[in-house]
CSV table of C-alpha atoms and ligand atoms in Angstrom, one decimal:
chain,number,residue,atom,x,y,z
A,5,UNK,CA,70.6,-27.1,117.8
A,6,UNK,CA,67.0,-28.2,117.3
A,7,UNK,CA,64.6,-25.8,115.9
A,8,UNK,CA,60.6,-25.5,115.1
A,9,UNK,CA,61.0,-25.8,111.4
A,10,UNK,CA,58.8,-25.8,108.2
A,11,UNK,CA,60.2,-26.2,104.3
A,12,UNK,CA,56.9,-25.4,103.0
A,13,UNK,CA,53.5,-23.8,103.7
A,14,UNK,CA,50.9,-25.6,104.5
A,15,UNK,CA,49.1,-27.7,106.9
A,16,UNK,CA,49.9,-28.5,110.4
A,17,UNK,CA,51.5,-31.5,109.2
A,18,UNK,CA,54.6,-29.0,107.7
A,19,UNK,CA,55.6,-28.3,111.0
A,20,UNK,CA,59.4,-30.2,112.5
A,21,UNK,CA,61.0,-29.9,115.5
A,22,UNK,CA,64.5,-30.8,114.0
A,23,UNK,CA,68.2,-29.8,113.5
A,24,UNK,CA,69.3,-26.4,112.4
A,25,UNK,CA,72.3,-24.8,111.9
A,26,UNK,CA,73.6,-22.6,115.1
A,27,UNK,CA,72.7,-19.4,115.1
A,28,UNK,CA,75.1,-16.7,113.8
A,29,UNK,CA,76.5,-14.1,116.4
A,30,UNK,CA,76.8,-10.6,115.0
A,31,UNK,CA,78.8,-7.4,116.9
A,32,UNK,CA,75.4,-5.7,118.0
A,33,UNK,CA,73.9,-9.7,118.6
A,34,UNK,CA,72.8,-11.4,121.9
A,35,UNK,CA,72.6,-15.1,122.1
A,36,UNK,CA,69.9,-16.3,124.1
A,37,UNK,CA,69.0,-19.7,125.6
A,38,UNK,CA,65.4,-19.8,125.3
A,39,UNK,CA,63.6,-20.8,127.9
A,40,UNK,CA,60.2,-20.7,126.4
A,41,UNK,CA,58.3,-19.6,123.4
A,42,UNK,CA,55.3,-18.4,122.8
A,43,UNK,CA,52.7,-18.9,120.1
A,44,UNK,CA,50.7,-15.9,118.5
A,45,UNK,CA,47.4,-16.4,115.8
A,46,UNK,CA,50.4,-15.0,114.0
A,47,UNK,CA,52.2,-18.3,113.5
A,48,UNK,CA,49.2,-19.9,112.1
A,49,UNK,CA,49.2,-17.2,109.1
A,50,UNK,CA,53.3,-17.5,108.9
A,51,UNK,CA,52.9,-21.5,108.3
A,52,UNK,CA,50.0,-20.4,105.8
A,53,UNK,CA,51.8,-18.2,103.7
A,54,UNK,CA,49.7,-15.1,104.8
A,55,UNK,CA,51.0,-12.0,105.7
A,56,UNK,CA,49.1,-9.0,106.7
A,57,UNK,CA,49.2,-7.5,103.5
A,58,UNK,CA,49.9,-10.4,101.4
A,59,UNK,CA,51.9,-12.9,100.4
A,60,UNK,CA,54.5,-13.8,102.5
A,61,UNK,CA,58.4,-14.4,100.8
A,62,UNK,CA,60.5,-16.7,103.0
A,63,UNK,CA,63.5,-17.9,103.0
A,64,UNK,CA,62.8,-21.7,104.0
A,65,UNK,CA,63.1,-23.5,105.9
A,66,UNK,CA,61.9,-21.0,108.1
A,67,UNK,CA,62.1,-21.0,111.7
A,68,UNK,CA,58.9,-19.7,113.4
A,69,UNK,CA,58.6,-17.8,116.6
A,70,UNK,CA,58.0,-14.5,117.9
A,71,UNK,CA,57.7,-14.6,121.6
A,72,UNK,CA,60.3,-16.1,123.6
A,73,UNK,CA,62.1,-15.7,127.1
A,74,UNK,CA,65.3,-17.4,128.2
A,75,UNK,CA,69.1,-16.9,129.4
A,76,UNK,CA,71.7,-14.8,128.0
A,77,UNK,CA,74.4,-17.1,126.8
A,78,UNK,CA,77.2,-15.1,125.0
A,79,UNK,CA,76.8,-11.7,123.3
A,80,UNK,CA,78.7,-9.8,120.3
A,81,UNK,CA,81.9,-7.1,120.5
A,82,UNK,CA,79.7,-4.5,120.3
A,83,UNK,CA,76.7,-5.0,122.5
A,84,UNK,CA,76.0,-2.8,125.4
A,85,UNK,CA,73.2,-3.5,127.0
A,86,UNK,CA,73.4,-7.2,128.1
A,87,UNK,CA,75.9,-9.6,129.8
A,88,UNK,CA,76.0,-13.4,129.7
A,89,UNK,CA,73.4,-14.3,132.7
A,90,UNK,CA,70.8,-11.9,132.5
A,91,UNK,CA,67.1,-12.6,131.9
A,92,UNK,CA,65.9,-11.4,128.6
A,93,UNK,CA,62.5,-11.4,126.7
A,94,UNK,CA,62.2,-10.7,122.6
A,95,UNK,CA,60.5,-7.4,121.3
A,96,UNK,CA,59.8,-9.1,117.8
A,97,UNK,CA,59.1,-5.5,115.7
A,98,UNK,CA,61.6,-4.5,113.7
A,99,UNK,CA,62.4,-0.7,112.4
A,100,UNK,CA,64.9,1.4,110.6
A,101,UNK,CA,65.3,4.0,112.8
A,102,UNK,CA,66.1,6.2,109.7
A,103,UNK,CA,62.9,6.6,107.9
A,104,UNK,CA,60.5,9.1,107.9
A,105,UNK,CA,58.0,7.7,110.3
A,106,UNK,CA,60.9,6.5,112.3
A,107,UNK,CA,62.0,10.0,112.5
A,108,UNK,CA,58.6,11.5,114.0
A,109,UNK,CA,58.6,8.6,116.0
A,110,UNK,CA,56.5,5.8,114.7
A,111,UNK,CA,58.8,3.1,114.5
A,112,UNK,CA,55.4,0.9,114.1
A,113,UNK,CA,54.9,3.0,110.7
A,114,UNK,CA,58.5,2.3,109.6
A,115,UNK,CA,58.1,1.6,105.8
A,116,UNK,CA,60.6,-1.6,106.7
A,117,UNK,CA,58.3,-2.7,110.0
A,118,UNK,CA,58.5,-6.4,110.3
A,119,UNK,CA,58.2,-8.8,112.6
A,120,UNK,CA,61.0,-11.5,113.7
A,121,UNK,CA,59.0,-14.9,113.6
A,122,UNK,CA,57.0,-13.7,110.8
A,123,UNK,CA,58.9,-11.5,108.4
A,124,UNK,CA,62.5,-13.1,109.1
A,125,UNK,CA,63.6,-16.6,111.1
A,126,UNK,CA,61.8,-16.6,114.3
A,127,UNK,CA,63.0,-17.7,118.0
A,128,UNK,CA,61.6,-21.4,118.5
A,129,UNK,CA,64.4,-23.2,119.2
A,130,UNK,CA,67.0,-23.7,121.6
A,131,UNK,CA,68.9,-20.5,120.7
A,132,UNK,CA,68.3,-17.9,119.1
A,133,UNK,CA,71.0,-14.5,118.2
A,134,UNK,CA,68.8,-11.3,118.3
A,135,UNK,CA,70.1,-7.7,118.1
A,136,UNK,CA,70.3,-5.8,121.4
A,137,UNK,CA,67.7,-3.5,120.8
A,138,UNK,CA,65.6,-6.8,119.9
A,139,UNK,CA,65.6,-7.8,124.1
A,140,UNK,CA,63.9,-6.4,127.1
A,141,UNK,CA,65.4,-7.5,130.4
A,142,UNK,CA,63.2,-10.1,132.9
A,143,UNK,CA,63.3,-9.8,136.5
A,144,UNK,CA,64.5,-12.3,138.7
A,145,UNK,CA,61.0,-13.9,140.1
A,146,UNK,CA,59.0,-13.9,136.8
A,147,UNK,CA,58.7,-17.2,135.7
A,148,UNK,CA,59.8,-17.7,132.3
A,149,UNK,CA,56.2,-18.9,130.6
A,150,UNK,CA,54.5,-15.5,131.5
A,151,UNK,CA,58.3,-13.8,130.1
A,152,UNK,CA,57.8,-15.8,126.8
A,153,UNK,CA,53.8,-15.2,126.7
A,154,UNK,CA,53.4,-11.4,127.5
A,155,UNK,CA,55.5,-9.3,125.3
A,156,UNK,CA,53.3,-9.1,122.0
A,157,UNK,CA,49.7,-9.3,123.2
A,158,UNK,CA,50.5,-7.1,125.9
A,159,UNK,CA,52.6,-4.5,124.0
A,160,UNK,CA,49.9,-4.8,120.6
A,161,UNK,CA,47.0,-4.3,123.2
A,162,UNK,CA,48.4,-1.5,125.2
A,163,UNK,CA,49.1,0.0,121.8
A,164,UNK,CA,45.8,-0.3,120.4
A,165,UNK,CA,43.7,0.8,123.3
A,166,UNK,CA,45.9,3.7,125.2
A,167,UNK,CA,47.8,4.8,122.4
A,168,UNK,CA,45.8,4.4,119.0
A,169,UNK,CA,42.1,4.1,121.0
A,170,UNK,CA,43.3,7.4,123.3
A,171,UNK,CA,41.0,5.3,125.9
A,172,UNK,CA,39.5,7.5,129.2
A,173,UNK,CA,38.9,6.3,132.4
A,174,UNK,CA,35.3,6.0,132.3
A,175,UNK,CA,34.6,5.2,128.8
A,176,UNK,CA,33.0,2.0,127.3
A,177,UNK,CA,34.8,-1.3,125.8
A,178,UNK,CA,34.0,-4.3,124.3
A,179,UNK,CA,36.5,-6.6,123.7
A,180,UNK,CA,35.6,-9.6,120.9
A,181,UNK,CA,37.3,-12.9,121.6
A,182,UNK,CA,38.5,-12.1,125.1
A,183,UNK,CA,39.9,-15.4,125.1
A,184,UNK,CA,42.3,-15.2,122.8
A,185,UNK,CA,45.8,-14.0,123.8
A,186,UNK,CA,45.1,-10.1,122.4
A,187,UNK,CA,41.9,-10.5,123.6
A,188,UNK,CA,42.5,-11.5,127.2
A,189,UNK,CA,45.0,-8.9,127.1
A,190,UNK,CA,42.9,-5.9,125.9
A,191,UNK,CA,40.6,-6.9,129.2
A,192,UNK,CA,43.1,-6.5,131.8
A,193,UNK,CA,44.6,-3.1,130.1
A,194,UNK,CA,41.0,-1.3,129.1
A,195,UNK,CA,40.0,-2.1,133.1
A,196,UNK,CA,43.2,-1.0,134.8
A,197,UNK,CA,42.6,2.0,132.4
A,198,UNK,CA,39.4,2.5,134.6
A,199,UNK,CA,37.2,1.7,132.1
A,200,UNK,CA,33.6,-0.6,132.1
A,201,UNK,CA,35.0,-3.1,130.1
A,202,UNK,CA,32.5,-5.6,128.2
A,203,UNK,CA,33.4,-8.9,126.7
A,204,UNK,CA,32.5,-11.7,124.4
A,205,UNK,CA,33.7,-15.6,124.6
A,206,UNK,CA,31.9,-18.8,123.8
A,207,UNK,CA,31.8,-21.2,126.7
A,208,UNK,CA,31.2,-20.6,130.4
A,209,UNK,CA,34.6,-21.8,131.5
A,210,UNK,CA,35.7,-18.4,128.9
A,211,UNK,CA,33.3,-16.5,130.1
A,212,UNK,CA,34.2,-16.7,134.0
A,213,UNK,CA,38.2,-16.2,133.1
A,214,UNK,CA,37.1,-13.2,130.8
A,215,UNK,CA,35.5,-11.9,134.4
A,216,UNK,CA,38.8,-12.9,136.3
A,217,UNK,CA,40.9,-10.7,133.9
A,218,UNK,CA,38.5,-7.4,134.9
A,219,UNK,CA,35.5,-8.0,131.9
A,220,UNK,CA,32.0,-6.3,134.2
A,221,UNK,CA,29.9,-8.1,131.7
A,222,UNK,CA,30.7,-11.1,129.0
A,223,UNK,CA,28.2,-12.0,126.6
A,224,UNK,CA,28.0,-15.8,125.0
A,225,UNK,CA,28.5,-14.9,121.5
A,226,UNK,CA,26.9,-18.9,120.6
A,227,UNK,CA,23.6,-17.9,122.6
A,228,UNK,CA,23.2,-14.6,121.0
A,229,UNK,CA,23.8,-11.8,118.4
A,230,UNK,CA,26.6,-9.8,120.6
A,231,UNK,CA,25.6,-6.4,119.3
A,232,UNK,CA,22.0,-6.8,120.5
A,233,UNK,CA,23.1,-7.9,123.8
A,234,UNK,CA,25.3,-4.6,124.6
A,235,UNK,CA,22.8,-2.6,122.8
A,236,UNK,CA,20.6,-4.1,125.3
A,237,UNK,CA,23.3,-3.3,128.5
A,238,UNK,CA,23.7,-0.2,127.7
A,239,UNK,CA,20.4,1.2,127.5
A,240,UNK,CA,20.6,1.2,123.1
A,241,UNK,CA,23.7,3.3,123.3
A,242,UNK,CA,26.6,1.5,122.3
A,243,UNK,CA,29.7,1.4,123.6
A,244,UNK,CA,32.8,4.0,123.1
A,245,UNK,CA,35.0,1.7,121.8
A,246,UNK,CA,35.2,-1.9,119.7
A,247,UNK,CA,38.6,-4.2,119.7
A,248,UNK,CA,38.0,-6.8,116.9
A,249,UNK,CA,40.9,-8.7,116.4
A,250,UNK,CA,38.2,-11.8,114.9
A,251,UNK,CA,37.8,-9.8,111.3
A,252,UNK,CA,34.9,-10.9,108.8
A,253,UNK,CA,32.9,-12.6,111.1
A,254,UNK,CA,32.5,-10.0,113.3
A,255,UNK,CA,32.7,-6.7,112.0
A,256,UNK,CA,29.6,-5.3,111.2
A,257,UNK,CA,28.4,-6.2,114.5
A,258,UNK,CA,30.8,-4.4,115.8
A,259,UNK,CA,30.1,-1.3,114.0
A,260,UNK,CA,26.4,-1.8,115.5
A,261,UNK,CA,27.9,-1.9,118.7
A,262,UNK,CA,29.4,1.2,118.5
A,263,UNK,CA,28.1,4.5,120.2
A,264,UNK,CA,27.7,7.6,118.1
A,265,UNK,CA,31.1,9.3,117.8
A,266,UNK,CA,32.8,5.3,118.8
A,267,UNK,CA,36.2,3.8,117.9
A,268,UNK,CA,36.4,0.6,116.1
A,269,UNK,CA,40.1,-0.8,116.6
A,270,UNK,CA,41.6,-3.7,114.7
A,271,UNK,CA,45.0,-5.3,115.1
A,272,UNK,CA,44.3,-8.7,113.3
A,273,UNK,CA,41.5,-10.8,111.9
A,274,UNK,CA,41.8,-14.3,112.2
A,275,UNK,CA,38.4,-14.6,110.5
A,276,UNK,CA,39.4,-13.1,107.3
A,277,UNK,CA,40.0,-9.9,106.0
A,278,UNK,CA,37.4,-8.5,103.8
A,279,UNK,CA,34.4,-8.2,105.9
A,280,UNK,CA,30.7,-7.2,105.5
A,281,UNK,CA,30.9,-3.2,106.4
A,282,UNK,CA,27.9,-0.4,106.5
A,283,UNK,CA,29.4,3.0,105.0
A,284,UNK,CA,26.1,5.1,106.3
A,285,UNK,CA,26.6,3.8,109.5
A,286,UNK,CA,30.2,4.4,109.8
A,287,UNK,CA,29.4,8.4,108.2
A,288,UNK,CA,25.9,9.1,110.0
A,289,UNK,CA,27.1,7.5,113.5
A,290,UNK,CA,30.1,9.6,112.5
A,291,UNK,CA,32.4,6.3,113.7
A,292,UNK,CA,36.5,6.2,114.1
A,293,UNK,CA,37.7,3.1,112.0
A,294,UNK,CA,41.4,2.3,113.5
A,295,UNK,CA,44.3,0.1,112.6
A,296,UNK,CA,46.8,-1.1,115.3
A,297,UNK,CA,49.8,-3.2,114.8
A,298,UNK,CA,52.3,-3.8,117.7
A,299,UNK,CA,53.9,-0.8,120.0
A,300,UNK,CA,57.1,0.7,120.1
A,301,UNK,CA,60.1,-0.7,122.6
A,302,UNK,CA,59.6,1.7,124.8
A,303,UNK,CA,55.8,1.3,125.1
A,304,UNK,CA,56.2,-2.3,124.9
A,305,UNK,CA,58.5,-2.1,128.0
A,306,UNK,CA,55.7,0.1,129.8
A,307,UNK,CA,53.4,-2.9,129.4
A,308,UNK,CA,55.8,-5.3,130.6
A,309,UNK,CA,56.4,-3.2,133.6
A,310,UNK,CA,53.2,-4.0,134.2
A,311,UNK,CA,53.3,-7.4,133.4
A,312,UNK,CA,56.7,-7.9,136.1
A,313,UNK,CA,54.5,-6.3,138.6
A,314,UNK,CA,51.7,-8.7,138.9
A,315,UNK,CA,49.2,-5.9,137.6
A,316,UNK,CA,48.4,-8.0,134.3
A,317,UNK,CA,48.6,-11.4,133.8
A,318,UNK,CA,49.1,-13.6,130.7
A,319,UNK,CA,46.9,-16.6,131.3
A,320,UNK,CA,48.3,-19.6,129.9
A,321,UNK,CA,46.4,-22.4,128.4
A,322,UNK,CA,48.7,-25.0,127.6
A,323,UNK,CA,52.8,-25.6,128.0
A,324,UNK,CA,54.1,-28.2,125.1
A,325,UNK,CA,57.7,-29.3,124.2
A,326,UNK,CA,58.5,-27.7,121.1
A,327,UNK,CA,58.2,-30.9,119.8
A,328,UNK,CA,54.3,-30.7,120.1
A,329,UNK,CA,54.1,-27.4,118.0
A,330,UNK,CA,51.7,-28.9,115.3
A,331,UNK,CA,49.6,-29.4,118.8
A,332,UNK,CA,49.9,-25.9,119.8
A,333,UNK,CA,48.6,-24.7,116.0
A,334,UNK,CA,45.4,-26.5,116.6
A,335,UNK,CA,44.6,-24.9,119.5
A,336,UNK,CA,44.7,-21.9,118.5
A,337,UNK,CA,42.6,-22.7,115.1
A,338,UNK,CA,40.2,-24.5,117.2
A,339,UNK,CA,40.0,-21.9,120.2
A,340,UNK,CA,40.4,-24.5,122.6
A,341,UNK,CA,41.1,-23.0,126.1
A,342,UNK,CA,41.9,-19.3,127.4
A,343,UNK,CA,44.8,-16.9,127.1
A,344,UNK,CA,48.7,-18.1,125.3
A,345,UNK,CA,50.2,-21.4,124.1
A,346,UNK,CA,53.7,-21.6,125.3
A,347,UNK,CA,56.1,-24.0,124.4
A,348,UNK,CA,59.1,-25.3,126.3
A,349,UNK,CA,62.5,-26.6,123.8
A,350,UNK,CA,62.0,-29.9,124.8
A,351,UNK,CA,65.5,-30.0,126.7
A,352,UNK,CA,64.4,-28.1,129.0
A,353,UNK,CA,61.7,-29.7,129.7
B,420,ZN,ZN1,61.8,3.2,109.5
């Protein structure tokens, strides 16, 4: 089969769209026919070398990946939950189920937690063999870009802002970089929440979609210093909560747009990881600092639910063959356009 493929990190230029060996079908393994993949800010780290923490140590080459929809094509001895036919979509965190935070259930704790695409091969190909528990089913009638595109930024999102943020109906948000696909995704969950939901992006043409996913007000983050400006909108307060996914660049700002007593959540930081900070503010202002990092299957498949039922909608920018995937990298390092990259194996295309 052909794959998305790199035998080193690097550069855009180490990406291939090229043969790989079939996938290997376990007893508890589903074989999929993917449909479409999606790309995360993820899979510009993976190529990198860069995990969260450190360091990544893969096997090469590695397949990338880890969003994708598509077709259930055969399935192991053992597995339950699935059939040949049926529509399926990837959960790409991984967990024990044995451990201690697994246990108390925190699967997203789990002292193995990784991520298939990331961590392990990934899904960008024409097949890919998951484990059951790996799949969430797709109703008939969702198209299979929006199945490919929603699963991660939706279920990290919904995550960080119901779960982690314990966000109220008729609290404050500003989410940084609404145009990215976290971003755009934090939006549409922090307003169906029933909260006033403030945003940032960099052109107009961002700005308006940012609107269209629920933002009340978007500040141009070129014109102006973003923490002034909802200083400014909300009468010097601050706001009650701060997703910053951008890292370095961003984050003292964002503790300066904080309210007193206000949540500062963070599930990535495409900007770099060792920003700029202010302890007195963060003690006086007596301000919640809060890691995030994906969401349980089960709330994962609450987002989704929401994502089948038109209630939130992954916006997609751009739909390449896998072929173009070095393409689909320099959108996302150049933030050109709003919402999630998807890309199509180019036989199905
Ligand atoms: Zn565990």
């Amino acid at each position: 089969m052909k794959a998305v493929q790199f035998g080193k990190h690097g550069g855009r230029d180490v990406i291939e769209y090229d043969e790989f060996p079939d996938p290997e079908v376990g007893p508890e393994d589903v074989l999929v026919d993917v449909k479409a993949g999606a790309l995360n800010h993820l899979d510009v780290w993976t190529r990198k070398g860069l995990g969260a923490t450190g360091r990544l140590d893969l096997e090469m080459p590695h397949v990338p990946g880890s969003d994708m929809a598509g077709v259930v094509d055969a399935v192991g001895d053992d597995v339950t939950r699935f059939a040949p036919g049926d529509r399926v979509a990837l959960l790409s965190g991984v967990s024990c189920g044995t451990c201690e935070f697994c246990r108390r259930g925190e699967p997203t704790l789990c002292v193995d937690y990784h991520v298939i695409g990331e961590h392990v091969q990934g899904v960008h190909a024409e097949q890919a063999a998951v484990h059951e528990d790996q799949l969430a089913p797709v109703p008939e009638g969702v198209d299979w870009a929006t199945a490919a595109a929603a699963p991660l930024v939706f279920q990290t999102a919904w995550r960080m802002l119901l779960e982690r943020g314990e966000l109220e109906s008729g609290e404050s948000v500003l989410v940084l970089g609404a145009s990215g696909g976290v971003g755009h995704a934090a939006v549409q969950i922090a307003a169906d929440a029933g909260a006033t939901v403030y945003a940032t992006a960099s052109t107009e043409e961002k700005m308006q979609h940012a609107r269209e996913c629920g933002a009340d007000f978007v500040v141009n983050y070129e014109d102006e210093d973003f923490a002034d400006a909802i200083r400014e909108q909300t009468g010097d307060r601050g706001v009650d909560v701060v997703v910053d996914h951008v890292g370095a660049a961003t984050w003292y700002s964002s503790l300066k747009s904080l309210a007193r007593g206000g949540r500062l959540l963070t599930c990535g930081a495409t900007t770099g990881p060792r920003p700029e900070t202010h302890i007195g503010r963060i003690f006086w202002n007596q301000l919640d600092v809060r890691g995030s990092t994906m969401a349980s299957h089960g709330s994962a498949e609450r987002a989704l639910e929401k994502v089948w039922d038109g209630t939130f909608e992954p916006r997609i920018r751009a739909e390449l063959p896998m072929s173009e995937t070095a393409r689909a990298h320099e959108r996302l390092e150049n933030r050109e356009g709003f919402g999630k990259v998807v890309v199509i194996p180019d036989s199905e295309r």
